[in-house]
PDB file of C-alpha atoms and ligand atoms in Angstrom:
ATOM      1  CA  MET H   1     277.593 -24.088 114.733  1.00 88.00           C
ATOM      2  CA  ARG H   2     281.269 -23.276 115.378  1.00 94.00           C
ATOM      3  CA  PRO H   3     283.646 -25.545 113.472  1.00 97.00           C
ATOM      4  CA  LEU H   4     285.012 -28.372 115.634  1.00 98.00           C
ATOM      5  CA  ILE H   5     288.641 -29.294 114.969  1.00 98.00           C
ATOM      6  CA  VAL H   6     289.766 -32.449 116.771  1.00 98.00           C
ATOM      7  CA  GLY H   7     293.256 -33.923 116.835  1.00 98.00           C
ATOM      8  CA  ASN H   8     293.573 -37.682 117.281  1.00 98.00           C
ATOM      9  CA  TRP H   9     297.151 -38.366 118.338  1.00 98.00           C
ATOM     10  CA  LYS H  10     296.576 -42.138 118.186  1.00 98.00           C
ATOM     11  CA  MET H  11     299.551 -43.946 119.837  1.00 98.00           C
ATOM     12  CA  ASN H  12     301.909 -41.002 119.416  1.00 98.00           C
ATOM     13  CA  GLY H  13     303.232 -38.225 121.613  1.00 98.00           C
ATOM     14  CA  THR H  14     305.476 -37.525 124.573  1.00 98.00           C
ATOM     15  CA  LEU H  15     305.417 -35.184 127.552  1.00 98.00           C
ATOM     16  CA  ALA H  16     307.617 -32.834 125.533  1.00 98.00           C
ATOM     17  CA  LEU H  17     305.079 -32.766 122.684  1.00 98.00           C
ATOM     18  CA  VAL H  18     302.291 -32.092 125.196  1.00 98.00           C
ATOM     19  CA  ALA H  19     304.177 -29.078 126.559  1.00 98.00           C
ATOM     20  CA  GLU H  20     304.794 -27.732 123.073  1.00 98.00           C
ATOM     21  CA  HIS H  21     301.180 -28.169 121.940  1.00 98.00           C
ATOM     22  CA  ALA H  22     299.663 -26.862 125.165  1.00 98.00           C
ATOM     23  CA  ALA H  23     301.618 -23.627 124.771  1.00 96.00           C
ATOM     24  CA  ALA H  24     300.945 -23.244 121.029  1.00 97.00           C
ATOM     25  CA  LEU H  25     297.220 -24.052 121.230  1.00 97.00           C
ATOM     26  CA  THR H  26     296.659 -21.848 124.265  1.00 94.00           C
ATOM     27  CA  ALA H  27     298.340 -18.918 122.533  1.00 92.00           C
ATOM     28  CA  ALA H  28     296.219 -19.335 119.408  1.00 94.00           C
ATOM     29  CA  ALA H  29     292.894 -20.640 120.701  1.00 90.00           C
ATOM     30  CA  SER H  30     291.303 -17.503 122.093  1.00 86.00           C
ATOM     31  CA  ALA H  31     291.775 -15.648 118.793  1.00 89.00           C
ATOM     32  CA  LEU H  32     290.240 -18.495 116.779  1.00 92.00           C
ATOM     33  CA  ALA H  33     286.458 -18.761 116.592  1.00 92.00           C
ATOM     34  CA  VAL H  34     286.619 -22.525 116.367  1.00 96.00           C
ATOM     35  CA  ASP H  35     286.341 -25.282 118.954  1.00 96.00           C
ATOM     36  CA  LEU H  36     289.683 -27.059 119.361  1.00 97.00           C
ATOM     37  CA  ALA H  37     290.145 -30.456 120.955  1.00 98.00           C
ATOM     38  CA  VAL H  38     293.019 -32.905 121.303  1.00 98.00           C
ATOM     39  CA  CYS H  39     292.731 -36.623 122.022  1.00 99.00           C
ATOM     40  CA  PRO H  40     296.171 -37.827 123.177  1.00 98.00           C
ATOM     41  CA  PRO H  41     296.979 -41.301 124.521  1.00 98.00           C
ATOM     42  CA  PHE H  42     295.545 -41.926 128.018  1.00 98.00           C
ATOM     43  CA  PRO H  43     298.761 -41.265 130.022  1.00 98.00           C
ATOM     44  CA  LEU H  44     299.120 -37.820 128.431  1.00 98.00           C
ATOM     45  CA  ILE H  45     295.623 -36.507 129.220  1.00 98.00           C
ATOM     46  CA  ALA H  46     296.323 -35.468 132.831  1.00 98.00           C
ATOM     47  CA  PRO H  47     299.627 -33.685 132.075  1.00 98.00           C
ATOM     48  CA  PHE H  48     298.001 -32.026 129.058  1.00 98.00           C
ATOM     49  CA  ALA H  49     295.142 -30.788 131.244  1.00 98.00           C
ATOM     50  CA  ALA H  50     297.612 -29.470 133.816  1.00 98.00           C
ATOM     51  CA  GLN H  51     299.549 -27.579 131.148  1.00 97.00           C
ATOM     52  CA  LEU H  52     296.415 -26.086 129.594  1.00 97.00           C
ATOM     53  CA  GLY H  53     295.047 -24.918 132.930  1.00 94.00           C
ATOM     54  CA  ARG H  54     291.416 -24.681 134.024  1.00 89.00           C
ATOM     55  CA  GLU H  55     290.444 -21.679 131.916  1.00 90.00           C
ATOM     56  CA  SER H  56     291.704 -23.051 128.600  1.00 94.00           C
ATOM     57  CA  PRO H  57     289.164 -23.208 125.768  1.00 94.00           C
ATOM     58  CA  VAL H  58     291.033 -26.235 124.367  1.00 97.00           C
ATOM     59  CA  ARG H  59     289.186 -29.473 125.145  1.00 98.00           C
ATOM     60  CA  LEU H  60     290.746 -32.880 125.738  1.00 98.00           C
ATOM     61  CA  GLY H  61     289.439 -36.314 124.897  1.00 98.00           C
ATOM     62  CA  GLY H  62     290.234 -39.997 125.200  1.00 98.00           C
ATOM     63  CA  GLN H  63     290.505 -42.342 122.221  1.00 98.00           C
ATOM     64  CA  ASP H  64     288.363 -45.117 123.735  1.00 98.00           C
ATOM     65  CA  CYS H  65     286.652 -46.159 126.960  1.00 98.00           C
ATOM     66  CA  HIS H  66     285.201 -49.309 128.503  1.00 98.00           C
ATOM     67  CA  PRO H  67     281.399 -49.617 128.812  1.00 98.00           C
ATOM     68  CA  GLU H  68     281.575 -50.156 132.585  1.00 98.00           C
ATOM     69  CA  ALA H  69     282.495 -47.659 135.285  1.00 98.00           C
ATOM     70  CA  GLN H  70     284.989 -49.933 137.075  1.00 98.00           C
ATOM     71  CA  GLY H  71     285.883 -53.576 137.534  1.00 98.00           C
ATOM     72  CA  ALA H  72     288.164 -56.423 136.554  1.00 98.00           C
ATOM     73  CA  HIS H  73     289.052 -55.294 133.018  1.00 98.00           C
ATOM     74  CA  THR H  74     292.837 -55.276 132.815  1.00 98.00           C
ATOM     75  CA  GLY H  75     294.186 -52.636 130.476  1.00 97.00           C
ATOM     76  CA  ASP H  76     290.877 -50.835 130.022  1.00 98.00           C
ATOM     77  CA  VAL H  77     289.927 -47.307 131.045  1.00 98.00           C
ATOM     78  CA  ALA H  78     286.517 -46.113 132.255  1.00 98.00           C
ATOM     79  CA  ALA H  79     284.793 -43.007 130.924  1.00 98.00           C
ATOM     80  CA  GLU H  80     284.653 -41.689 134.502  1.00 98.00           C
ATOM     81  CA  MET H  81     288.460 -41.922 134.732  1.00 98.00           C
ATOM     82  CA  LEU H  82     288.855 -39.874 131.557  1.00 98.00           C
ATOM     83  CA  ARG H  83     286.492 -37.284 132.955  1.00 98.00           C
ATOM     84  CA  GLU H  84     288.343 -37.120 136.266  1.00 98.00           C
ATOM     85  CA  VAL H  85     291.697 -36.394 134.630  1.00 98.00           C
ATOM     86  CA  GLY H  86     290.378 -33.598 132.437  1.00 98.00           C
ATOM     87  CA  ALA H  87     288.748 -35.097 129.337  1.00 98.00           C
ATOM     88  CA  SER H  88     285.369 -33.882 128.143  1.00 98.00           C
ATOM     89  CA  LEU H  89     285.258 -35.939 124.939  1.00 98.00           C
ATOM     90  CA  VAL H  90     285.948 -39.495 123.876  1.00 99.00           C
ATOM     91  CA  ILE H  91     286.479 -40.972 120.399  1.00 99.00           C
ATOM     92  CA  LEU H  92     284.553 -44.244 120.049  1.00 98.00           C
ATOM     93  CA  GLY H  93     284.453 -46.859 117.307  1.00 98.00           C
ATOM     94  CA  HIS H  94     287.496 -45.567 115.433  1.00 98.00           C
ATOM     95  CA  SER H  95     288.204 -47.894 112.503  1.00 98.00           C
ATOM     96  CA  GLU H  96     291.551 -48.813 114.090  1.00 98.00           C
ATOM     97  CA  ARG H  97     289.634 -50.058 117.167  1.00 98.00           C
ATOM     98  CA  ARG H  98     287.046 -51.800 114.998  1.00 97.00           C
ATOM     99  CA  GLN H  99     289.881 -53.460 113.041  1.00 96.00           C
ATOM    100  CA  ASP H 100     292.624 -54.074 115.649  1.00 96.00           C
ATOM    101  CA  HIS H 101     290.321 -54.950 118.552  1.00 97.00           C
ATOM    102  CA  GLY H 102     287.333 -56.408 116.709  1.00 97.00           C
ATOM    103  CA  GLU H 103     284.948 -53.825 118.140  1.00 98.00           C
ATOM    104  CA  SER H 104     281.333 -54.412 117.141  1.00 98.00           C
ATOM    105  CA  ASP H 105     278.584 -51.837 116.712  1.00 98.00           C
ATOM    106  CA  ALA H 106     276.900 -53.221 119.843  1.00 98.00           C
ATOM    107  CA  LEU H 107     280.047 -52.723 121.924  1.00 98.00           C
ATOM    108  CA  ILE H 108     280.463 -49.194 120.587  1.00 98.00           C
ATOM    109  CA  ARG H 109     276.827 -48.444 121.474  1.00 98.00           C
ATOM    110  CA  ALA H 110     277.523 -49.593 125.041  1.00 98.00           C
ATOM    111  CA  LYS H 111     280.592 -47.333 125.164  1.00 98.00           C
ATOM    112  CA  VAL H 112     278.504 -44.392 123.935  1.00 98.00           C
ATOM    113  CA  GLY H 113     276.223 -45.069 126.893  1.00 98.00           C
ATOM    114  CA  ALA H 114     279.239 -45.015 129.210  1.00 98.00           C
ATOM    115  CA  ALA H 115     280.354 -41.665 127.812  1.00 98.00           C
ATOM    116  CA  ARG H 116     276.914 -40.210 128.507  1.00 98.00           C
ATOM    117  CA  ARG H 117     276.907 -41.652 132.031  1.00 98.00           C
ATOM    118  CA  ALA H 118     280.262 -39.956 132.721  1.00 98.00           C
ATOM    119  CA  GLY H 119     279.327 -36.651 131.098  1.00 98.00           C
ATOM    120  CA  LEU H 120     281.687 -37.035 128.133  1.00 98.00           C
ATOM    121  CA  THR H 121     280.773 -36.061 124.565  1.00 98.00           C
ATOM    122  CA  PRO H 122     281.220 -39.129 122.346  1.00 98.00           C
ATOM    123  CA  ILE H 123     282.724 -38.768 118.869  1.00 99.00           C
ATOM    124  CA  VAL H 124     281.433 -41.860 117.096  1.00 98.00           C
ATOM    125  CA  CYS H 125     283.424 -42.873 114.015  1.00 98.00           C
ATOM    126  CA  VAL H 126     281.930 -44.535 110.965  1.00 98.00           C
ATOM    127  CA  GLY H 127     283.377 -45.220 107.529  1.00 98.00           C
ATOM    128  CA  GLU H 128     283.538 -47.739 104.722  1.00 98.00           C
ATOM    129  CA  LYS H 129     286.508 -49.765 103.471  1.00 98.00           C
ATOM    130  CA  GLU H 130     287.764 -49.268  99.938  1.00 98.00           C
ATOM    131  CA  ALA H 131     286.280 -52.518  98.605  1.00 98.00           C
ATOM    132  CA  GLU H 132     282.922 -51.559 100.083  1.00 98.00           C
ATOM    133  CA  ARG H 133     282.993 -48.179  98.315  1.00 98.00           C
ATOM    134  CA  GLU H 134     284.041 -49.814  95.047  1.00 97.00           C
ATOM    135  CA  ALA H 135     281.126 -52.221  95.381  1.00 98.00           C
ATOM    136  CA  GLY H 136     278.764 -49.252  95.743  1.00 98.00           C
ATOM    137  CA  ARG H 137     278.041 -50.184  99.368  1.00 98.00           C
ATOM    138  CA  ALA H 138     279.461 -47.145 101.201  1.00 98.00           C
ATOM    139  CA  GLU H 139     276.088 -45.777 102.365  1.00 98.00           C
ATOM    140  CA  GLU H 140     274.808 -49.217 103.296  1.00 98.00           C
ATOM    141  CA  VAL H 141     277.902 -49.869 105.459  1.00 98.00           C
ATOM    142  CA  VAL H 142     277.895 -46.440 107.105  1.00 98.00           C
ATOM    143  CA  GLY H 143     274.124 -46.596 107.625  1.00 98.00           C
ATOM    144  CA  GLY H 144     274.509 -49.958 109.343  1.00 98.00           C
ATOM    145  CA  GLN H 145     277.273 -48.620 111.606  1.00 98.00           C
ATOM    146  CA  LEU H 146     275.132 -45.620 112.548  1.00 98.00           C
ATOM    147  CA  ALA H 147     272.079 -47.754 113.278  1.00 98.00           C
ATOM    148  CA  GLY H 148     274.082 -50.182 115.411  1.00 98.00           C
ATOM    149  CA  SER H 149     276.455 -47.821 117.212  1.00 98.00           C
ATOM    150  CA  LEU H 150     274.080 -45.079 118.349  1.00 98.00           C
ATOM    151  CA  PRO H 151     271.711 -45.509 121.294  1.00 98.00           C
ATOM    152  CA  ASP H 152     268.247 -43.918 121.096  1.00 97.00           C
ATOM    153  CA  ASP H 153     269.305 -41.166 123.505  1.00 96.00           C
ATOM    154  CA  PHE H 154     272.390 -40.275 121.432  1.00 98.00           C
ATOM    155  CA  ALA H 155     273.844 -36.811 121.888  1.00 97.00           C
ATOM    156  CA  GLY H 156     277.320 -36.221 120.534  1.00 98.00           C
ATOM    157  CA  VAL H 157     279.415 -35.950 117.403  1.00 98.00           C
ATOM    158  CA  ILE H 158     279.722 -38.202 114.340  1.00 98.00           C
ATOM    159  CA  ALA H 159     282.986 -38.514 112.412  1.00 98.00           C
ATOM    160  CA  TYR H 160     282.899 -39.900 108.878  1.00 98.00           C
ATOM    161  CA  GLU H 161     286.296 -41.475 108.260  1.00 98.00           C
ATOM    162  CA  PRO H 162     286.543 -43.598 105.110  1.00 98.00           C
ATOM    163  CA  VAL H 163     289.010 -46.322 106.122  1.00 98.00           C
ATOM    164  CA  TRP H 164     290.927 -46.065 102.841  1.00 98.00           C
ATOM    165  CA  ALA H 165     291.586 -42.351 103.405  1.00 98.00           C
ATOM    166  CA  ILE H 166     293.141 -42.762 106.871  1.00 98.00           C
ATOM    167  CA  GLY H 167     296.898 -42.202 106.832  1.00 97.00           C
ATOM    168  CA  THR H 168     297.089 -42.706 103.076  1.00 98.00           C
ATOM    169  CA  GLY H 169     297.191 -39.141 101.747  1.00 97.00           C
ATOM    170  CA  ARG H 170     294.093 -39.961  99.690  1.00 97.00           C
ATOM    171  CA  THR H 171     290.762 -38.230 100.236  1.00 97.00           C
ATOM    172  CA  PRO H 172     287.328 -38.646  98.683  1.00 97.00           C
ATOM    173  CA  THR H 173     286.217 -35.979  96.211  1.00 96.00           C
ATOM    174  CA  GLY H 174     284.374 -33.002  97.654  1.00 96.00           C
ATOM    175  CA  GLU H 175     281.201 -34.349  96.064  1.00 96.00           C
ATOM    176  CA  ASP H 176     281.672 -37.765  97.696  1.00 97.00           C
ATOM    177  CA  ILE H 177     282.200 -36.150 101.109  1.00 98.00           C
ATOM    178  CA  ALA H 178     279.160 -33.918 100.602  1.00 98.00           C
ATOM    179  CA  ALA H 179     277.041 -36.884  99.490  1.00 98.00           C
ATOM    180  CA  MET H 180     278.013 -38.975 102.510  1.00 98.00           C
ATOM    181  CA  HIS H 181     277.456 -36.112 104.941  1.00 98.00           C
ATOM    182  CA  ARG H 182     274.026 -35.436 103.397  1.00 98.00           C
ATOM    183  CA  PHE H 183     273.284 -39.132 103.858  1.00 98.00           C
ATOM    184  CA  LEU H 184     274.432 -38.970 107.497  1.00 98.00           C
ATOM    185  CA  ARG H 185     272.215 -35.959 108.219  1.00 98.00           C
ATOM    186  CA  LYS H 186     269.214 -37.545 106.503  1.00 98.00           C
ATOM    187  CA  THR H 187     269.702 -40.856 108.334  1.00 98.00           C
ATOM    188  CA  LEU H 188     270.082 -39.100 111.703  1.00 98.00           C
ATOM    189  CA  ALA H 189     266.983 -36.968 110.983  1.00 98.00           C
ATOM    190  CA  ALA H 190     264.946 -40.075 110.169  1.00 98.00           C
ATOM    191  CA  ARG H 191     265.875 -41.570 113.528  1.00 98.00           C
ATOM    192  CA  PHE H 192     266.106 -38.601 115.884  1.00 98.00           C
ATOM    193  CA  GLY H 193     264.062 -35.902 114.138  1.00 98.00           C
ATOM    194  CA  ALA H 194     265.369 -32.942 112.158  1.00 97.00           C
ATOM    195  CA  ALA H 195     266.053 -30.658 115.133  1.00 97.00           C
ATOM    196  CA  ARG H 196     268.188 -33.160 117.053  1.00 97.00           C
ATOM    197  CA  ALA H 197     269.941 -34.339 113.885  1.00 98.00           C
ATOM    198  CA  GLY H 198     270.720 -30.754 112.886  1.00 97.00           C
ATOM    199  CA  ALA H 199     272.536 -30.177 116.166  1.00 97.00           C
ATOM    200  CA  ILE H 200     274.897 -33.165 115.741  1.00 98.00           C
ATOM    201  CA  PRO H 201     278.280 -31.968 114.435  1.00 98.00           C
ATOM    202  CA  LEU H 202     279.423 -34.062 111.459  1.00 98.00           C
ATOM    203  CA  LEU H 203     283.207 -34.279 111.164  1.00 98.00           C
ATOM    204  CA  TYR H 204     285.201 -35.542 108.219  1.00 98.00           C
ATOM    205  CA  GLY H 205     288.421 -37.465 108.923  1.00 98.00           C
ATOM    206  CA  GLY H 206     291.060 -39.091 106.724  1.00 98.00           C
ATOM    207  CA  SER H 207     294.259 -37.412 105.453  1.00 98.00           C
ATOM    208  CA  VAL H 208     293.165 -33.886 106.412  1.00 98.00           C
ATOM    209  CA  LYS H 209     296.163 -31.566 105.938  1.00 98.00           C
ATOM    210  CA  PRO H 210     296.658 -27.796 105.854  1.00 98.00           C
ATOM    211  CA  ALA H 211     296.715 -28.049 102.027  1.00 98.00           C
ATOM    212  CA  ASN H 212     293.254 -29.620 101.678  1.00 98.00           C
ATOM    213  CA  ALA H 213     291.540 -28.319 104.814  1.00 98.00           C
ATOM    214  CA  VAL H 214     289.775 -25.287 103.290  1.00 97.00           C
ATOM    215  CA  GLU H 215     288.379 -27.408 100.475  1.00 97.00           C
ATOM    216  CA  ILE H 216     287.108 -30.044 102.916  1.00 98.00           C
ATOM    217  CA  LEU H 217     285.802 -27.606 105.526  1.00 97.00           C
ATOM    218  CA  LYS H 218     283.793 -25.590 103.012  1.00 96.00           C
ATOM    219  CA  THR H 219     281.923 -28.727 101.931  1.00 96.00           C
ATOM    220  CA  ALA H 220     278.217 -28.699 102.721  1.00 94.00           C
ATOM    221  CA  GLU H 221     277.290 -30.491 105.974  1.00 96.00           C
ATOM    222  CA  VAL H 222     280.944 -30.679 107.130  1.00 97.00           C
ATOM    223  CA  ASP H 223     280.996 -29.116 110.603  1.00 97.00           C
ATOM    224  CA  GLY H 224     284.619 -29.876 111.401  1.00 98.00           C
ATOM    225  CA  VAL H 225     287.426 -32.369 110.985  1.00 98.00           C
ATOM    226  CA  LEU H 226     289.070 -35.225 112.882  1.00 98.00           C
ATOM    227  CA  VAL H 227     292.792 -35.020 112.175  1.00 98.00           C
ATOM    228  CA  GLY H 228     295.350 -37.786 112.699  1.00 98.00           C
ATOM    229  CA  GLY H 229     298.918 -37.313 111.486  1.00 98.00           C
ATOM    230  CA  ALA H 230     298.742 -33.556 110.886  1.00 98.00           C
ATOM    231  CA  SER H 231     297.509 -32.957 114.437  1.00 98.00           C
ATOM    232  CA  LEU H 232     300.929 -33.994 115.787  1.00 98.00           C
ATOM    233  CA  VAL H 233     302.519 -30.855 114.332  1.00 98.00           C
ATOM    234  CA  SER H 234     301.090 -27.861 116.179  1.00 98.00           C
ATOM    235  CA  ASP H 235     301.631 -25.463 113.250  1.00 98.00           C
ATOM    236  CA  ASP H 236     299.765 -27.832 110.925  1.00 98.00           C
ATOM    237  CA  PHE H 237     296.945 -28.403 113.410  1.00 98.00           C
ATOM    238  CA  LEU H 238     296.526 -24.657 113.880  1.00 98.00           C
ATOM    239  CA  ALA H 239     296.688 -24.104 110.107  1.00 97.00           C
ATOM    240  CA  ILE H 240     293.770 -26.525 109.793  1.00 98.00           C
ATOM    241  CA  ALA H 241     291.866 -24.621 112.497  1.00 97.00           C
ATOM    242  CA  ARG H 242     292.461 -21.357 110.600  1.00 96.00           C
ATOM    243  CA  ALA H 243     291.290 -23.075 107.411  1.00 96.00           C
ATOM    244  CA  ALA H 244     287.923 -23.568 109.103  1.00 95.00           C
ATOM    245  CA  LEU H 245     287.571 -19.793 109.308  1.00 91.00           C
ATOM    246  CA  LEU H 246     288.749 -19.263 105.719  1.00 91.00           C
ATOM    247  CA  ALA H 247     286.243 -21.900 104.588  1.00 93.00           C
ATOM    248  CA  ARG H 248     283.426 -19.760 105.971  1.00 83.00           C
ATOM    249  CA  PHE H 249     284.220 -17.101 103.389  1.00 81.00           C
ATOM    250  CA  ALA H 250     285.096 -19.401 100.502  1.00 74.00           C
ATOM    251  CA  PRO H 251     282.474 -20.120  97.828  1.00 64.00           C
ATOM    252  CA  SER H 252     280.714 -23.339  98.840  1.00 58.00           C
ATOM    253  CA  GLY H 253     281.881 -26.501  97.151  1.00 49.00           C
TER     254      GLY H 253
HETATM  255  P1  LIG L   1     295.039 -39.213 109.319  1.00 97.40           P
HETATM  256  O1  LIG L   1     294.658 -37.753 109.420  1.00 97.40           O
HETATM  257  O2  LIG L   1     296.430 -39.487 109.769  1.00 97.40           O
HETATM  258  O3  LIG L   1     294.689 -39.765 107.977  1.00 97.40           O
HETATM  259  O4  LIG L   1     294.112 -39.992 110.388  1.00 97.40           O
HETATM  260  C1  LIG L   1     292.746 -39.759 110.385  1.00 97.40           C
HETATM  261  C2  LIG L   1     292.154 -40.383 111.580  1.00 97.40           C
HETATM  262  O5  LIG L   1     292.078 -41.599 111.685  1.00 97.40           O
HETATM  263  C3  LIG L   1     291.680 -39.505 112.657  1.00 97.40           C
HETATM  264  O6  LIG L   1     290.934 -40.205 113.601  1.00 97.40           O
END
């Protein structure tokens, strides 16, 4: 599988940043044998799509969607709307949504269904808090999130983002990432069968930077990364994409 490098801009970015990134990513993307995607805030998706143009290999995504296709839900955005303005992906169940908006596994599962209905690829985020890891409960927590957030017909991407590694500059050890990704693959295989589970890209997210990207991307069962802060700097985001290629030739960690 080609490495998948996704930028999550969170609540950051301007039209000027969109123009800069669209030009930089377009120039670099065709020479890079990786899949590149950017998830900007909702208002920036349409202008980003316009700047990239129809033929661009760079994909766009939303950072959330509502389970329903339309209706009286002030402030929410439907998966169909994301699709119409140029998104082909949507991040769901990010820990900041789980934390700031009290999103439950059941709600996230409903949103995954909405993504499928609209033809969007969901990127479902899971990850333990620091106290949960310290209590030896990381796999139990992540396993519970997987069981609750994924519908039986799941097709999409999983992102493992330990909450304590997001925006902190701290990352798990390579062995801890490998162990969790092995656990994810095994848990998905038990539910969906080995063939379907093997086709689900497993991303790591949490303080991915150009300096640690090769190390992380060469880890067993890591198929790509979900990048927050570093994705806002186009040179850094592209350095991470190049790291995915270097990781292919690095001794496995
Ligand atoms: P940082 O890369 O800023 O730690 O954010 C990770 C993240 O939450 C991506 O979804």
